[in-house]
Coordinates of C-alpha atoms and ligand atoms in Angstrom, one line a residue:
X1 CA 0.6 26.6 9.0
X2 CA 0.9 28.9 6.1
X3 CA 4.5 28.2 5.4
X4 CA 3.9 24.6 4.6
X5 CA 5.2 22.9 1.7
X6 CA 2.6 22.5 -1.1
X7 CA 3.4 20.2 -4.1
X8 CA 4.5 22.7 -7.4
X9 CA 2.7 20.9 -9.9
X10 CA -0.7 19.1 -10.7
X11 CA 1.5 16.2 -11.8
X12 CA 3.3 16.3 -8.5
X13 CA 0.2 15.9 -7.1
X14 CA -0.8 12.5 -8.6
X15 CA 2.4 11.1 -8.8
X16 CA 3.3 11.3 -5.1
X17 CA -0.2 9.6 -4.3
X18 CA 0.3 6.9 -7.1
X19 CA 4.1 6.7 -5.6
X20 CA 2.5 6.0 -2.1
X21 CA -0.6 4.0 -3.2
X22 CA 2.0 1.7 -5.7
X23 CA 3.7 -0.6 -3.9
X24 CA 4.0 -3.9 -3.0
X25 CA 1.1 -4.0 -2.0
X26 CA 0.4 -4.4 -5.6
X27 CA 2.9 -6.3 -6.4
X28 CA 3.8 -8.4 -3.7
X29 CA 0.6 -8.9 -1.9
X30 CA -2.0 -8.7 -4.3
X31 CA -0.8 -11.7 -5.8
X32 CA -0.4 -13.7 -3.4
X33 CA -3.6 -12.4 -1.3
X34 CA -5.7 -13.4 -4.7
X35 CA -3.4 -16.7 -5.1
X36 CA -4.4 -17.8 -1.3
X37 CA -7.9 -17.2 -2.1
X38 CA -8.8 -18.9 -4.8
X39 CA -7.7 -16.2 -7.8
X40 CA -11.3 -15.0 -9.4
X41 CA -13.7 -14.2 -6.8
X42 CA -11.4 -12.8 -5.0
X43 CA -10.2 -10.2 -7.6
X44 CA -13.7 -9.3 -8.1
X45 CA -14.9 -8.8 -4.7
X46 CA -11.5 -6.7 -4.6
X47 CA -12.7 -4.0 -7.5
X48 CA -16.1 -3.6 -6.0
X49 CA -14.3 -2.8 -2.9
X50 CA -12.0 -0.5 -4.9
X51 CA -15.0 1.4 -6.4
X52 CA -17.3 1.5 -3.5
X53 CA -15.1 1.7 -0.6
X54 CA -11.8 2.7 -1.7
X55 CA -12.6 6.0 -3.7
X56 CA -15.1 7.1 -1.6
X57 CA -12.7 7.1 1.2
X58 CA -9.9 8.4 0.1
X59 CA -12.1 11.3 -1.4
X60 CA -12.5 11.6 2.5
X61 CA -9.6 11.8 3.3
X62 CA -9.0 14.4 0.6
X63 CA -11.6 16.7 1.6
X64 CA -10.1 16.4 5.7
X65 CA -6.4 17.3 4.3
X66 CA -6.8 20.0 2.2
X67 CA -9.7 21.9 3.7
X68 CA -7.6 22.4 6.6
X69 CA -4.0 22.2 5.4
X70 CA -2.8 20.2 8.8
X71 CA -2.4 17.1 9.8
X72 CA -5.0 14.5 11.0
X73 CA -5.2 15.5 14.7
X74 CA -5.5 19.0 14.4
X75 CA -7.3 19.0 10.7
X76 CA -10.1 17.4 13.0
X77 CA -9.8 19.5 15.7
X78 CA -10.3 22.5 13.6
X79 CA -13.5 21.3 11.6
X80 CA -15.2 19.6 14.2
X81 CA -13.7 21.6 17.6
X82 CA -13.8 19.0 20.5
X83 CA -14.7 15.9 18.7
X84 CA -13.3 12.3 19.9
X85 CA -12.7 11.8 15.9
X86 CA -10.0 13.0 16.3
X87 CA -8.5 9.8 17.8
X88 CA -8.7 8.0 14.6
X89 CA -5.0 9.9 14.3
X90 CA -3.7 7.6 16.8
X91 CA -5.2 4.4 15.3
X92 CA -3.3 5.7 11.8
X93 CA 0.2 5.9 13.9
X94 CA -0.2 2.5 15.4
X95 CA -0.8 1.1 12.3
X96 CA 1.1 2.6 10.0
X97 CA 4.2 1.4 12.6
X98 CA 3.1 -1.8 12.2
X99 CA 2.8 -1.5 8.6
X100 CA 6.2 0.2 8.0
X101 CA 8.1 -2.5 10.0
X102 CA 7.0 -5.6 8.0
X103 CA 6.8 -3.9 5.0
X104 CA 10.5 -3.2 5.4
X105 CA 11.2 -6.8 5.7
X106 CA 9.7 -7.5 2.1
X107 CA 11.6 -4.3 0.9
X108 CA 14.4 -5.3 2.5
X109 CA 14.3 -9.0 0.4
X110 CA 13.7 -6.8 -2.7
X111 CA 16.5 -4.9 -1.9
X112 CA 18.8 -8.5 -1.4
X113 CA 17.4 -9.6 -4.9
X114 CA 18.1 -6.3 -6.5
X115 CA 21.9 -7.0 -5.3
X116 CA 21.9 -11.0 -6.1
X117 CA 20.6 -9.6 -9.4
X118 CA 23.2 -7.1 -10.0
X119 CA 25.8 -9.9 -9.5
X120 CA 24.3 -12.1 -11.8
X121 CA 23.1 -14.6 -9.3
X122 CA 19.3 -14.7 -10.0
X123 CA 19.9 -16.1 -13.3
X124 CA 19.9 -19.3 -15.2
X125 CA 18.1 -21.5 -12.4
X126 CA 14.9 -23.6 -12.3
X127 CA 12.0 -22.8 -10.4
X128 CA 13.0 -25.0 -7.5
X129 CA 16.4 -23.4 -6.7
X130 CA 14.2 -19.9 -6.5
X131 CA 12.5 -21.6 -3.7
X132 CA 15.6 -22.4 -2.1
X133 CA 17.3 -18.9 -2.9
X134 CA 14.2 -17.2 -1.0
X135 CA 14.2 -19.7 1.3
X136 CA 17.8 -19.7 2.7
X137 CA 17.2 -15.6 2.3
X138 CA 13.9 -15.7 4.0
X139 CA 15.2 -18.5 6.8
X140 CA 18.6 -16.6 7.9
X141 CA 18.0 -13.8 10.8
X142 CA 21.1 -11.9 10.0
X143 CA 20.8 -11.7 6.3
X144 CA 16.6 -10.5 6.6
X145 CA 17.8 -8.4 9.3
X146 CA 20.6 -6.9 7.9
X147 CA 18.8 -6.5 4.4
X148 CA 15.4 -4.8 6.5
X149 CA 17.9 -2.0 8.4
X150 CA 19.6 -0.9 4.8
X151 CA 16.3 -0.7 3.9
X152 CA 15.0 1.8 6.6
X153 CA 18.4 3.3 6.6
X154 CA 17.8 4.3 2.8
X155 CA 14.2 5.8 4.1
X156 CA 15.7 7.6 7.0
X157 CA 17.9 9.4 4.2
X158 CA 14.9 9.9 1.8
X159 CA 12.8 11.6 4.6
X160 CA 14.9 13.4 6.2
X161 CA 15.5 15.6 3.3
X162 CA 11.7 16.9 3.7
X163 CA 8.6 16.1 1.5
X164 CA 8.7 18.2 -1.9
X165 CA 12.3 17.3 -3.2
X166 CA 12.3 13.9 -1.8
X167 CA 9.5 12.8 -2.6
X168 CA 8.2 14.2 -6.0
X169 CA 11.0 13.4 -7.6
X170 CA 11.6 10.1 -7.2
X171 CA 8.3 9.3 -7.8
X172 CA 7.8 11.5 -11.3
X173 CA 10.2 9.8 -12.6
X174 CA 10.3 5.7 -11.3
X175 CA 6.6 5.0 -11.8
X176 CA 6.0 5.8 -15.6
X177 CA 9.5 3.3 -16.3
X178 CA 7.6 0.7 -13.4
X179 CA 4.2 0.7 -16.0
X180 CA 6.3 0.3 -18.9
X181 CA 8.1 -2.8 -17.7
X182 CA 4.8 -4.4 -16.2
X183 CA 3.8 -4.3 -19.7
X184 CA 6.7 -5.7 -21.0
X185 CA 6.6 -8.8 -18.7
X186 CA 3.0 -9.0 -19.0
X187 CA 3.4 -9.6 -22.6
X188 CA 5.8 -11.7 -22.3
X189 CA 3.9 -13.9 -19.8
X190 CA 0.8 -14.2 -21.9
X191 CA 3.2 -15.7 -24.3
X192 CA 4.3 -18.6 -21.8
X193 CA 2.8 -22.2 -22.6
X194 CA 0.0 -22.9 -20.3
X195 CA -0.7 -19.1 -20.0
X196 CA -4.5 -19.5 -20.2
X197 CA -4.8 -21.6 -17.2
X198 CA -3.7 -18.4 -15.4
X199 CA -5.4 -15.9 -17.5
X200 CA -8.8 -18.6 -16.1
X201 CA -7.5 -18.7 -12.6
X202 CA -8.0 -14.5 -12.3
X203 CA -10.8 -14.0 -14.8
X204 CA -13.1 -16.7 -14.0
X205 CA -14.5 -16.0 -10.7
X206 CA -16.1 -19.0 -8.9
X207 CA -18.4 -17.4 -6.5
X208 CA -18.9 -20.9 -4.7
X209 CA -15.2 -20.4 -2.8
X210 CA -16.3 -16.8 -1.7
X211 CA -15.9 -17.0 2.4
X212 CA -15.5 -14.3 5.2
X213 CA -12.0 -14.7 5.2
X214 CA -11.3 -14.0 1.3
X215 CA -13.9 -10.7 1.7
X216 CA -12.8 -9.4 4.7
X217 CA -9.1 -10.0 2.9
X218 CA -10.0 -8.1 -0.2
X219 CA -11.9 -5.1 1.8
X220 CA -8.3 -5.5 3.6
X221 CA -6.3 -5.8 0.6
X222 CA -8.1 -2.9 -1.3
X223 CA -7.4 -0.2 1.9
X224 CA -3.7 -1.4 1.9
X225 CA -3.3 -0.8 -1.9
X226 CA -4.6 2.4 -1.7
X227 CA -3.0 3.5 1.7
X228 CA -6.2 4.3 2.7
X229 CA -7.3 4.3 6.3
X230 CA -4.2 5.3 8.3
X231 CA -4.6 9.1 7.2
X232 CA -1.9 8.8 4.6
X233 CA -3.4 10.3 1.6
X234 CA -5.2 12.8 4.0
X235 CA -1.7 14.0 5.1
X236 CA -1.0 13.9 1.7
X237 CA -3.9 16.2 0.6
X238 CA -2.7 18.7 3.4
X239 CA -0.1 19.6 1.2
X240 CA -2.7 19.6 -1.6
X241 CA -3.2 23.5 -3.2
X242 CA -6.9 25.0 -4.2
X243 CA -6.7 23.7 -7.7
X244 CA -6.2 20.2 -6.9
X245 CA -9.4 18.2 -8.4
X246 CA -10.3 15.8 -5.7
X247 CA -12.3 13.4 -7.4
X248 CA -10.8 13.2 -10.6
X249 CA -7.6 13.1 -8.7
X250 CA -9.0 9.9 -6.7
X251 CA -9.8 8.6 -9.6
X252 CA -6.8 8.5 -11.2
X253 CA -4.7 7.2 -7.9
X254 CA -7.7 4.1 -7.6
X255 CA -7.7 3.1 -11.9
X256 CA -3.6 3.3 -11.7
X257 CA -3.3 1.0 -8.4
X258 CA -5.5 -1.0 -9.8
X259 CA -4.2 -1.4 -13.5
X260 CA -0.5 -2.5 -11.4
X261 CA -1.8 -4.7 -9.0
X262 CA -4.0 -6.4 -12.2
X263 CA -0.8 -6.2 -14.8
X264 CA 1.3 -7.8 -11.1
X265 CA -1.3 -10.7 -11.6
X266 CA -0.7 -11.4 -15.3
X267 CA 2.5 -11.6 -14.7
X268 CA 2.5 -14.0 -11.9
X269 CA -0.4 -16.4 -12.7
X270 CA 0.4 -17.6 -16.5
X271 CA 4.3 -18.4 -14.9
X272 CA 2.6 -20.0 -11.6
X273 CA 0.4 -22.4 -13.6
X274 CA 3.4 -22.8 -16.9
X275 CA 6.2 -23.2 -13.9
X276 CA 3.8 -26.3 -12.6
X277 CA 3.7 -23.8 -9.1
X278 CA 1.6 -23.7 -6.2
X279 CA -0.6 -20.4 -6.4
X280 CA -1.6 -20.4 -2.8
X281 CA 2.2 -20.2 -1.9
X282 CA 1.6 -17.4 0.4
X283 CA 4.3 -14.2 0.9
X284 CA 7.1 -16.1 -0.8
X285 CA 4.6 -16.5 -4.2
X286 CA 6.6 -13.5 -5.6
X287 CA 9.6 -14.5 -4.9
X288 CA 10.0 -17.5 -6.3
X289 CA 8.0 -16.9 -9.5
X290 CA 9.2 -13.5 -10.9
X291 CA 13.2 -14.9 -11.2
X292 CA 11.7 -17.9 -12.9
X293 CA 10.3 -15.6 -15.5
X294 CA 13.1 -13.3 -15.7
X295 CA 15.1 -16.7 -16.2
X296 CA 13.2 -17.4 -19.6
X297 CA 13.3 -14.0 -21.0
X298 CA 16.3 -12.9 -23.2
X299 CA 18.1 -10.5 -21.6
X300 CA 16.9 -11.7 -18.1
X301 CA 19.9 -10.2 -16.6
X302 CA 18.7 -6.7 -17.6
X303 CA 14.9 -7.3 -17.1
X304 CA 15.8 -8.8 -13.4
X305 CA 18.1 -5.7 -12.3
X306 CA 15.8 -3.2 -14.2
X307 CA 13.0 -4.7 -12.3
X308 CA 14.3 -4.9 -8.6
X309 CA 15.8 -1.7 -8.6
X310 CA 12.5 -0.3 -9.6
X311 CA 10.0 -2.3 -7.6
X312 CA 13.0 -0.8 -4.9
X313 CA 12.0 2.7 -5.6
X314 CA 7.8 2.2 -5.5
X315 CA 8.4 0.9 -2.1
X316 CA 10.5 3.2 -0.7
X317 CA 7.8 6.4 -2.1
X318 CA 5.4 3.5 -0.1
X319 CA 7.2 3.7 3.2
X320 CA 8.2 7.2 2.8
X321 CA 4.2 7.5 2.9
X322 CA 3.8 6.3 5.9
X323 CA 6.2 7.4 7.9
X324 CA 5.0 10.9 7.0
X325 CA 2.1 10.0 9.1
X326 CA 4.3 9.5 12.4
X327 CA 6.1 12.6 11.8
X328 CA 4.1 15.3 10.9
X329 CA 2.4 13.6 14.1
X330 CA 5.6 14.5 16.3
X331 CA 6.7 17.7 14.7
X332 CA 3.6 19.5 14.9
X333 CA 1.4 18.2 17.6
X334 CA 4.7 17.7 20.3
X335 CA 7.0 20.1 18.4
X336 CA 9.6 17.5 17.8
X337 CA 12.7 18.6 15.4
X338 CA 12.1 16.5 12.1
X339 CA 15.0 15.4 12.5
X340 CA 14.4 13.7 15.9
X341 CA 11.1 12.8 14.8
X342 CA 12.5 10.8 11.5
X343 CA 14.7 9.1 13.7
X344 CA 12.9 7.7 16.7
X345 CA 10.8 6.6 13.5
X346 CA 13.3 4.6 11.8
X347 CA 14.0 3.0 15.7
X348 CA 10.8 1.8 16.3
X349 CA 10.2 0.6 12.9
X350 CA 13.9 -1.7 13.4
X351 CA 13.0 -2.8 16.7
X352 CA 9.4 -4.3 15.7
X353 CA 11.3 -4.9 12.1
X354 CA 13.9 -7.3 13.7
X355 CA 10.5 -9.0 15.2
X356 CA 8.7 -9.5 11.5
X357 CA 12.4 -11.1 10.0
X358 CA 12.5 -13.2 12.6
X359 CA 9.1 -14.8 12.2
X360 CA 10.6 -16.7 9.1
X361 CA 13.2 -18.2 10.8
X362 CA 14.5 -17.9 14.7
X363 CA 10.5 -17.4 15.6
X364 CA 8.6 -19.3 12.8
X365 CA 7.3 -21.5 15.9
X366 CA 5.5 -18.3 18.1
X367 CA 2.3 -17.7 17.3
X368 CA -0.1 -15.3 18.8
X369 CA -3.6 -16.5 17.7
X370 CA -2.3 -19.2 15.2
X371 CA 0.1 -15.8 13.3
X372 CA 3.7 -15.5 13.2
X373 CA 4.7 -11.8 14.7
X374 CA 5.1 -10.7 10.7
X375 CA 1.3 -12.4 10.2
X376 CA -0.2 -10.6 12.6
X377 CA 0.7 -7.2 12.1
X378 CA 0.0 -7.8 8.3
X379 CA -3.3 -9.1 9.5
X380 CA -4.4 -6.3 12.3
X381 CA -3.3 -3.4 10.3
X382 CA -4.8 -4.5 7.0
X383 CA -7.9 -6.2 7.9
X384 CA -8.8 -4.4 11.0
X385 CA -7.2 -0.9 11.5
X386 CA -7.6 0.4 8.0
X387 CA -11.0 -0.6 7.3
X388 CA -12.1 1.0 10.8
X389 CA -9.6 4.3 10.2
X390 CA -11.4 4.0 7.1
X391 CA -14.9 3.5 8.6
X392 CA -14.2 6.7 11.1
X393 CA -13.3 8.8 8.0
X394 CA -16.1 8.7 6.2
X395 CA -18.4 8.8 9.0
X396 CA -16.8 11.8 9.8
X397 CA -16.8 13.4 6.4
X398 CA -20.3 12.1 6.1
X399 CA -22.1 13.2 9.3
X400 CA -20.0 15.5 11.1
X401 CA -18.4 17.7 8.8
X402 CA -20.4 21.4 7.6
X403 CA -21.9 19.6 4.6
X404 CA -21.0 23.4 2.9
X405 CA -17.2 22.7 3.7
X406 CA -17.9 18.8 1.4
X407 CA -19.3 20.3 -1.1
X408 CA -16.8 23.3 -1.6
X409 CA -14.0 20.7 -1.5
X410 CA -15.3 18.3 -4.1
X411 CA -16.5 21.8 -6.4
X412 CA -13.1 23.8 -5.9
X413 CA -15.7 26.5 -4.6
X414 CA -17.5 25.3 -7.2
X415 CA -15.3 26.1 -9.9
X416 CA -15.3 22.8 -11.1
X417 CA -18.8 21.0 -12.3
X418 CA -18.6 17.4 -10.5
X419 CA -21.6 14.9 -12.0
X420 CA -21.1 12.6 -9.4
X421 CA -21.1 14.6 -6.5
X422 CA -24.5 13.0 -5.2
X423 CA -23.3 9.5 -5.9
X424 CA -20.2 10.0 -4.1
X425 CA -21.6 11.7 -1.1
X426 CA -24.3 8.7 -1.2
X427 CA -21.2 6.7 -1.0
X428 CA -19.1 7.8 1.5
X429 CA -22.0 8.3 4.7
X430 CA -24.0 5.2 3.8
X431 CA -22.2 3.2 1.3
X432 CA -18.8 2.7 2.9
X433 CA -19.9 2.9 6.5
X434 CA -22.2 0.1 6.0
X435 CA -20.6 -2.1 3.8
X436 CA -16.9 -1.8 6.7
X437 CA -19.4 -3.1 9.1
X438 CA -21.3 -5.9 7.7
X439 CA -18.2 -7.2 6.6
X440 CA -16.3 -6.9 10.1
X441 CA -19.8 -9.1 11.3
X442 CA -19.8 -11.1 8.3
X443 CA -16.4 -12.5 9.5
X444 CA -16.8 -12.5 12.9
X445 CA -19.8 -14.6 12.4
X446 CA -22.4 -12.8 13.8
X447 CA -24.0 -12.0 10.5
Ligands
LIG501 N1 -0.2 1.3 -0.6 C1 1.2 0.9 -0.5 C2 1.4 -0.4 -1.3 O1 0.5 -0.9 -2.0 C3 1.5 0.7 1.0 C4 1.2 1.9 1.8 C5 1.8 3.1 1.7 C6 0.2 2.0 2.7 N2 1.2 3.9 2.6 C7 0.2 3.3 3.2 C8 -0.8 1.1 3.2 C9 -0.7 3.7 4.2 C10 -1.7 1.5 4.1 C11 -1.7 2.8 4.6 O2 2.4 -0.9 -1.3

C-alpha cells in the first residue's frame, strides 16, 4: 500500500472533494428536489440534515480512509479484523453504478446543451421553446443515448489517466470559475421582475407541507450532494496524508456544497416564478429555466457556453468520484489491471445508462413501483442506499472502531486542538444513527 498516490497539496485536498461533492447534484437536483417539494421547508430540513448528518458522516468516512490508507473493504478489514461491516463496500459499488449510469444521462444532456450552445442554438427563444428543445432532446433514444456514451467515453479518458493528474487538476482550476459565475447569474436573477416571489418560495419555509416524502428526500438529497454514503470521500481520504485536518476539511466540503446548491436555487426560483413557470417541473426544471435566463442576459451567448462547459467539468470530477469507488474495488481486492477495471466500469455504467435514457422516451410507460427505470435508481440509491451506507459508517466509526484510533484522527495525533471533538463524536454514534432510522420509519409509516 505504501506506494499509493497521495494528493501533493492541502489545496488538492479540498478541491478534489469539493470537485466530487459539486455536481449536479447541486445544480441539477437540488432545484428541482426543493421545487417538487414545496421550496422552504424543504431547504430547511435539507441544512439540518447537512449539519447533523452530513458532516458527521463524512468526518466518518474520513477517519476510515485515512487511518488505513486502503480502500473500503480492506480499510475495514484492518481496523475491525473479521467484521461483517465490511459489506457496506458492496452496498457503495451497487450504488454508486446505479448512480453513475443516470447521472451520465443528465451529463450527457449537459454535454448536448454545451454543444447547441456553442452553435448558437440556445439563444434568442421564449421559455416555451426551452421546453420543447429539452423535450425533443429528452424524448429521442438515439440523441440521449448517443449524448450519455460521449459522456462516459470522456470519463473513461479522465480515469484512466490515474487519480493525482486527472483529477486535481481539473478540479483546481473549474470550481473557483463555477463560484464566480453562480454569482454572476445569481445577481443577475435577483434583478429579474418578480424575483421576490422566488427569493419567498426558498426562504419562507411553510412547515404545514413538511411530509415523509419531502424528509426522507432531503436526508436523500443531502447524502447525494455530499457523496456521502457510497464510501466515496472515504476512498478519497485514503489518499489523504497526516496533515490533512479532517474536520476543518469537512467543513469546508459541507459550507461549499452548500453555498452552490443555495446560489443554484437563486438562480432558478426568481426565473421560475418571473418566466410564469411551474416549480414542481421535476428533472427537466433546469433545463428549461437556465436558457431562459441566459436568453435575457447580454451576452447570453457567452454566459450559456461559459456555463455548460463548466457545469460539464463539475460533473465529470462527480462521476470520476464514483467510479473510483468500483475500481479501487477491482484493482486491489481482485487484482484487476486499472485499465480493465476502468473499462468494464464504463460497460456497465452504458448498459444500465442506455436503460435511464430510455425511460424518457422508448420506456416512459414501464414502471417498477409507479418509477421510470431512471426514477428508480435515482430513488434507491439516494433515498435508501446512501442514508443506510451512511448509517453503517457511523455506527462503525462510532461503536466499533478503537475509540484511541477516532480521536488520533480527528487530533492529527493530537497535533491539532479540535473544540468540537465531543460534539462531533456525540454526533456521529447517536446523532446520525438515530436520526437515518427514524426517518427510514417515519416514511415507511411505522413511526
Ligand atoms: N455529489 C455529486 C453531486 O452533487 C454526485 C456524487 C459524486 C455522488 N460522487 C458521489 C453522490 C458519491 C453520491 C455518492 O453531483
Amino acid at each position: 500500500m505504501s506506494e499509493r498516490a497521495q494528493f501533493a497539496t492541502k489545496m488538492g485536498v479540498i478541491a478534489a472533494s469539493v470537485g466530487s461533492a459539486v455536481g449536479l447534484g447541486n445544480i441539477w437536483r437540488f432545484p428541482y428536489e426543493a421545487g417538487m417539494h414545496g421550496g422552504g421547508a424543504f431547504i430547511a430540513i435539507y441544512i439540518l440534515c447537512v449539519l447533523f448528518l452530513g458532516i458527521p458522516v463524512i468526518i466518518a468516512e474520513f477517519i476510515i480512509g485515512r487511518s488505513t490508507h486502503q480502500n473500503a473493504n480492506s480499510a475495514i478489514r484492518t481496523l475491525a479484523p473479521g467484521s461483517k461491516f465490511r459489506y457496506v463496500s458492496y452496498i457503495g459499488i451497487c450504488s454508486s453504478i446505479m448512480i453513475l449510469s443516470f447521472y451520465s444521462v443528465v451529463a450527457g444532456w449537459i454535454a448536448e446543451y454545451m454543444f447547441q450552445s456553442l452553435l448558437g442554438g440556445l439563444n434568442g427563444h421564449s421559455t416555451q421553446d426551452y421546453a420543447k428543445t429539452f423535450n425533443a432532446l429528452a424524448g429521442s433514444p438515439w440523441r440521449s443515448i448517443l449524448w450519455t456514451y460521449l459522456f462516459l467515453g470522456a470519463n473513461f479518458l479522465i480515469i484512466r489517466k490515474g487519480i493525482q493528474k486527472g483529477i486535481e487538476k481539473i478540479s483546481n482550476f473549474m470550481m473557483p470559475v463555477l463560484f464566480l459565475l453562480l454569482i454572476i447569474f445569481c445577481i443577475n436573477s435577483l434583478l429579474l421582475p418578480n424575483a421576490k416571489e422566488g427569493l419567498k418560495f426558498m426562504f419562507m419555509p411553510d412547515f404545514s407541507q413538511v411530509s415523509p416524502s419531502m424528509v426522507v428526500g432531503a436526508m436523500g438529497q443531502a447524502f447525494f450532494s455530499l457523496s456521502l454514503g457510497l464510501t466515496c470521500l472515504l476512498t478519497y481520504a485514503s489518499y489523504f496524508n497526516n496533515k490533512t485536518p479532517l474536520v476543518k476539511s469537512a467543513t469546508i466540503i459541507a459550507v461549499l456544497d452548500t453555498c452552490v446548491a443555495v446560489l443554484a436555487g437563486v438562480i432558478i426560483f426568481p426565473a421560475v416564478f418571473s418566466f410564469g413557470a411551474e416549480p414542481a417541473a421535476g428533472p427537466k426544471l433546469v433545463f428549461e429555466i437556465l436558457p431562459g435566463i441566459f436568453g435575457q442576459m447580454p451576452g447570453g451567448y457567452f454566459w450559456s457556453l461559459a456555463f455548460f462547459i463548466l457545469l460539464f467539468f463539475a460533473s465529470i470530477t462527480s462521476t470520476i468520484s464514483m467510479s473510483e469507488i468500483f475500481i479501487t474495488f477491482c484493482t486491489e481486492e481482485h487484482k484487476m489491471s486499472r485499465k480493465k477495471a476502468t473499462r468494464l466500469n464504463t460497460l456497465i455504467a452504458m448498459v444500465l445508462g442506455t436503460l435511464c435514457a430510455l425511460s424518457f422516451n422508448l420506456l416512459d410507460d414501464f414502471k417498477i413501483f409507479g418509477k421510470t427505470i431512471f426514477d428508480l435508481f435515482d430513488y434507491v440509491s439516494s433515498n435508501i442506499l446512501l442514508p443506510a451506507g451512511g448509517f453503517i459508517l457511523a455506527v462503525f466509526v462510532g461503536w466499533v472502531m478503537d475509540k484511541k484510533i477516532v480521536k488520533e484522527q480527528l487530533t492529527n495525533s493530537g497535533e491539532l486542538n479540535v473544540r468540537t471533538m465531543k460534539p462531533i463524536i456525540f454526533c456521529i454514534r447517536y446523532v446520525a444513527p438515530a436520526a437515518i432510522v427514524l426517518i427510514f420509519l417515519y416514511v415507511t409509516g411505522l413511526f
